[in-house]
PDB file of C-alpha atoms in Angstrom:
ATOM      1  CA  MET A   1      75.677 -36.367  -8.911  1.00  0.00           C
ATOM      2  CA  GLY A   2      72.558 -38.434  -9.378  1.00  0.00           C
ATOM      3  CA  THR A   3      70.567 -36.583  -6.724  1.00  0.00           C
ATOM      4  CA  LYS A   4      71.443 -33.149  -8.138  1.00  0.00           C
ATOM      5  CA  LYS A   5      70.230 -34.147 -11.595  1.00  0.00           C
ATOM      6  CA  LEU A   6      67.093 -35.684 -10.138  1.00  0.00           C
ATOM      7  CA  LEU A   7      66.394 -32.578  -8.032  1.00  0.00           C
ATOM      8  CA  ALA A   8      67.005 -30.218 -11.017  1.00  0.00           C
ATOM      9  CA  GLY A   9      64.710 -32.303 -13.227  1.00  0.00           C
ATOM     10  CA  LEU A  10      62.016 -32.293 -10.562  1.00  0.00           C
ATOM     11  CA  VAL A  11      62.225 -28.477 -10.145  1.00  0.00           C
ATOM     12  CA  ILE A  12      62.023 -27.949 -13.912  1.00  0.00           C
ATOM     13  CA  THR A  13      59.040 -30.294 -14.195  1.00  0.00           C
ATOM     14  CA  VAL A  14      57.135 -28.593 -11.359  1.00  0.00           C
ATOM     15  CA  PHE A  15      57.888 -25.132 -12.809  1.00  0.00           C
ATOM     16  CA  THR A  16      56.739 -26.211 -16.275  1.00  0.00           C
ATOM     17  CA  MET A  17      53.511 -27.717 -14.907  1.00  0.00           C
ATOM     18  CA  THR A  18      52.671 -24.482 -13.065  1.00  0.00           C
ATOM     19  CA  MET A  19      53.121 -22.443 -16.246  1.00  0.00           C
ATOM     20  CA  LEU A  20      50.830 -24.559 -18.425  1.00  0.00           C
ATOM     21  CA  PRO A  21      47.375 -23.010 -18.894  1.00  0.00           C
ATOM     22  CA  SER A  22      44.428 -24.800 -17.448  1.00  0.00           C
ATOM     23  CA  PRO A  23      41.625 -25.610 -19.929  1.00  0.00           C
ATOM     24  CA  ALA A  24      39.047 -24.732 -17.269  1.00  0.00           C
ATOM     25  CA  LEU A  25      40.188 -21.059 -17.289  1.00  0.00           C
ATOM     26  CA  ALA A  26      39.933 -20.583 -21.042  1.00  0.00           C
ATOM     27  CA  GLY A  27      36.187 -19.884 -21.111  1.00  0.00           C
ATOM     28  CA  ALA A  28      33.800 -20.218 -24.035  1.00  0.00           C
ATOM     29  CA  LYS A  29      34.896 -19.429 -27.585  1.00  0.00           C
ATOM     30  CA  GLN A  30      32.162 -16.811 -28.140  1.00  0.00           C
ATOM     31  CA  ARG A  31      32.433 -15.135 -24.728  1.00  0.00           C
ATOM     32  CA  HIS A  32      34.178 -11.862 -25.690  1.00  0.00           C
ATOM     33  CA  ARG A  33      33.095 -11.539 -29.310  1.00  0.00           C
ATOM     34  CA  TRP A  34      30.925  -8.413 -28.881  1.00  0.00           C
ATOM     35  CA  GLU A  35      33.528  -6.672 -26.752  1.00  0.00           C
ATOM     36  CA  GLY A  36      36.031  -7.185 -29.557  1.00  0.00           C
ATOM     37  CA  VAL A  37      33.553  -5.881 -32.129  1.00  0.00           C
ATOM     38  CA  ALA A  38      32.896  -2.770 -30.004  1.00  0.00           C
ATOM     39  CA  ILE A  39      36.619  -2.104 -29.614  1.00  0.00           C
ATOM     40  CA  GLY A  40      37.147  -2.517 -33.371  1.00  0.00           C
ATOM     41  CA  VAL A  41      34.283  -0.155 -34.284  1.00  0.00           C
ATOM     42  CA  GLY A  42      35.519   2.429 -31.760  1.00  0.00           C
ATOM     43  CA  ALA A  43      39.041   2.235 -33.183  1.00  0.00           C
ATOM     44  CA  ALA A  44      37.684   2.673 -36.726  1.00  0.00           C
ATOM     45  CA  ILE A  45      35.652   5.755 -35.729  1.00  0.00           C
ATOM     46  CA  LEU A  46      38.604   7.299 -33.897  1.00  0.00           C
ATOM     47  CA  GLY A  47      40.935   6.586 -36.815  1.00  0.00           C
ATOM     48  CA  HIS A  48      38.483   8.188 -39.252  1.00  0.00           C
ATOM     49  CA  ALA A  49      38.208  11.319 -37.076  1.00  0.00           C
ATOM     50  CA  ILE A  50      41.996  11.642 -36.893  1.00  0.00           C
ATOM     51  CA  TYR A  51      42.279  11.171 -40.666  1.00  0.00           C
ATOM     52  CA  GLN A  52      39.622  13.841 -41.351  1.00  0.00           C
ATOM     53  CA  ALA A  53      41.346  16.302 -38.987  1.00  0.00           C
ATOM     54  CA  HIS A  54      44.629  15.695 -40.784  1.00  0.00           C
ATOM     55  CA  GLN A  55      43.014  16.278 -44.192  1.00  0.00           C
ATOM     56  CA  ALA A  56      41.427  19.549 -42.990  1.00  0.00           C
ATOM     57  CA  GLN A  57      44.840  20.964 -42.016  1.00  0.00           C
ATOM     58  CA  ARG A  58      46.311  20.630 -45.486  1.00  0.00           C
ATOM     59  CA  SER A  59      46.805  23.845 -47.392  1.00  0.00           C
ATOM     60  CA  PRO A  60      44.688  24.357 -50.495  1.00  0.00           C
ATOM     61  CA  GLN A  61      46.160  23.153 -53.746  1.00  0.00           C
ATOM     62  CA  VAL A  62      47.813  25.885 -55.801  1.00  0.00           C
ATOM     63  CA  VAL A  63      46.373  26.171 -59.293  1.00  0.00           C
ATOM     64  CA  TYR A  64      48.393  27.926 -61.995  1.00  0.00           C
ATOM     65  CA  MET A  65      46.393  30.430 -63.993  1.00  0.00           C
ATOM     66  CA  PRO A  66      48.183  31.767 -67.085  1.00  0.00           C
ATOM     67  CA  PRO A  67      48.249  35.575 -67.307  1.00  0.00           C
ATOM     68  CA  GLU A  68      45.659  37.238 -69.454  1.00  0.00           C
ATOM     69  CA  PRO A  69      46.906  38.209 -72.906  1.00  0.00           C
ATOM     70  CA  GLY A  70      47.426  41.867 -73.814  1.00  0.00           C
ATOM     71  CA  PRO A  71      44.935  43.894 -75.797  1.00  0.00           C
ATOM     72  CA  ARG A  72      44.069  42.173 -79.065  1.00  0.00           C
ATOM     73  CA  SER A  73      44.355  44.042 -82.298  1.00  0.00           C
ATOM     74  CA  HIS A  74      41.991  43.552 -85.183  1.00  0.00           C
ATOM     75  CA  ALA A  75      43.176  42.397 -88.606  1.00  0.00           C
ATOM     76  CA  GLY A  76      43.344  45.873 -90.167  1.00  0.00           C
ATOM     77  CA  ALA A  77      44.268  47.807 -87.039  1.00  0.00           C
ATOM     78  CA  ARG A  78      47.746  49.051 -86.172  1.00  0.00           C
ATOM     79  CA  HIS A  79      49.874  47.404 -83.510  1.00  0.00           C
ATOM     80  CA  ARG A  80      49.282  48.893 -80.069  1.00  0.00           C
ATOM     81  CA  CYS A  81      52.412  50.143 -78.378  1.00  0.00           C
ATOM     82  CA  GLY A  82      52.890  49.475 -74.721  1.00  0.00           C
ATOM     83  CA  HIS A  83      53.942  46.879 -72.184  1.00  0.00           C
ATOM     84  CA  TRP A  84      52.822  45.076 -69.057  1.00  0.00           C
ATOM     85  CA  GLU A  85      53.981  46.237 -65.627  1.00  0.00           C
ATOM     86  CA  TRP A  86      53.503  44.937 -62.109  1.00  0.00           C
ATOM     87  CA  LYS A  87      52.006  47.476 -59.732  1.00  0.00           C
ATOM     88  CA  LYS A  88      52.206  46.948 -55.990  1.00  0.00           C
ATOM     89  CA  THR A  89      49.313  48.351 -53.960  1.00  0.00           C
ATOM     90  CA  TRP A  90      48.886  48.391 -50.187  1.00  0.00           C
ATOM     91  CA  VAL A  91      45.619  47.048 -48.815  1.00  0.00           C
ATOM     92  CA  PRO A  92      45.130  48.671 -45.380  1.00  0.00           C
ATOM     93  CA  PRO A  93      44.150  46.585 -42.348  1.00  0.00           C
ATOM     94  CA  THR A  94      40.507  46.382 -41.303  1.00  0.00           C
ATOM     95  CA  TYR A  95      39.251  47.049 -37.788  1.00  0.00           C
ATOM     96  CA  GLU A  96      36.091  46.177 -35.902  1.00  0.00           C
ATOM     97  CA  LYS A  97      34.670  48.478 -33.239  1.00  0.00           C
ATOM     98  CA  ILE A  98      33.667  46.530 -30.104  1.00  0.00           C
ATOM     99  CA  TRP A  99      32.505  47.461 -26.596  1.00  0.00           C
ATOM    100  CA  ASN A 100      34.935  46.784 -23.748  1.00  0.00           C
ATOM    101  CA  PRO A 101      32.844  46.574 -20.523  1.00  0.00           C
ATOM    102  CA  GLY A 102      33.988  48.211 -17.290  1.00  0.00           C
ATOM    103  CA  HIS A 103      36.542  46.254 -15.254  1.00  0.00           C
ATOM    104  CA  TYR A 104      39.282  46.523 -12.647  1.00  0.00           C
ATOM    105  CA  ASN A 105      42.851  46.885 -13.946  1.00  0.00           C
ATOM    106  CA  ARG A 106      45.926  45.166 -12.486  1.00  0.00           C
ATOM    107  CA  LYS A 107      46.396  47.907  -9.908  1.00  0.00           C
ATOM    108  CA  GLY A 108      42.842  47.443  -8.613  1.00  0.00           C
ATOM    109  CA  ARG A 109      41.453  50.662 -10.104  1.00  0.00           C
ATOM    110  CA  TRP A 110      38.094  50.749 -11.886  1.00  0.00           C
ATOM    111  CA  VAL A 111      38.232  51.363 -15.652  1.00  0.00           C
ATOM    112  CA  PRO A 112      34.857  52.414 -17.127  1.00  0.00           C
ATOM    113  CA  GLY A 113      33.557  50.717 -20.260  1.00  0.00           C
ATOM    114  CA  HIS A 114      34.567  52.153 -23.637  1.00  0.00           C
ATOM    115  CA  TRP A 115      34.601  51.422 -27.343  1.00  0.00           C
ATOM    116  CA  MET A 116      37.817  50.031 -28.799  1.00  0.00           C
ATOM    117  CA  LYS A 117      39.069  48.997 -32.223  1.00  0.00           C
ATOM    118  CA  VAL A 118      40.240  45.403 -32.777  1.00  0.00           C
ATOM    119  CA  LYS A 119      42.186  44.474 -35.909  1.00  0.00           C
ATOM    120  CA  THR A 120      40.331  41.796 -37.910  1.00  0.00           C
ATOM    121  CA  ASN A 121      42.592  41.587 -40.991  1.00  0.00           C
ATOM    122  CA  ARG A 122      46.233  42.564 -41.300  1.00  0.00           C
ATOM    123  CA  GLY A 123      47.268  44.919 -44.058  1.00  0.00           C
ATOM    124  CA  HIS A 124      49.100  43.373 -47.005  1.00  0.00           C
ATOM    125  CA  TRP A 125      50.600  44.136 -50.391  1.00  0.00           C
ATOM    126  CA  THR A 126      49.011  42.957 -53.645  1.00  0.00           C
ATOM    127  CA  ARG A 127      50.607  42.781 -57.059  1.00  0.00           C
ATOM    128  CA  ASP A 128      48.463  43.665 -60.058  1.00  0.00           C
ATOM    129  CA  ARG A 129      49.485  43.365 -63.687  1.00  0.00           C
ATOM    130  CA  ILE A 130      48.542  46.492 -65.659  1.00  0.00           C
ATOM    131  CA  TRP A 131      48.955  47.501 -69.312  1.00  0.00           C
ATOM    132  CA  VAL A 132      50.932  50.709 -69.854  1.00  0.00           C
ATOM    133  CA  ALA A 133      50.334  52.349 -73.233  1.00  0.00           C
ATOM    134  CA  GLY A 134      53.458  53.429 -75.109  1.00  0.00           C
ATOM    135  CA  ARG A 135      52.106  56.607 -76.748  1.00  0.00           C
TER     136      ARG A 135
END
């Protein structure tokens, strides 16, 4: 039993000594200072660019605007009859006319150049509040 304990202790001691760092390999204290500064500045610039890109993707803040009041009546005037209504109107899409140069199609046939319309804005509905007179 004595030799096994001695051999195990010797193996553990040799293994521990090989894992200890050598002071000769540590280098000077100031050796990698500027490399660290450069890495830190680069990380700060990259982080700022990512933050700015994230802020640019946010949707604009919605601001509530109260509706405009109806027609005002003067002190001596009669009350105006009528009411507000919502009117939906269609805004048609807009197109831009561009030149499509001559090219070969998928079947290998020549297609001469021609003008074509490209949609720039989709059509959409708008809601407008209008005053409808009663009489």
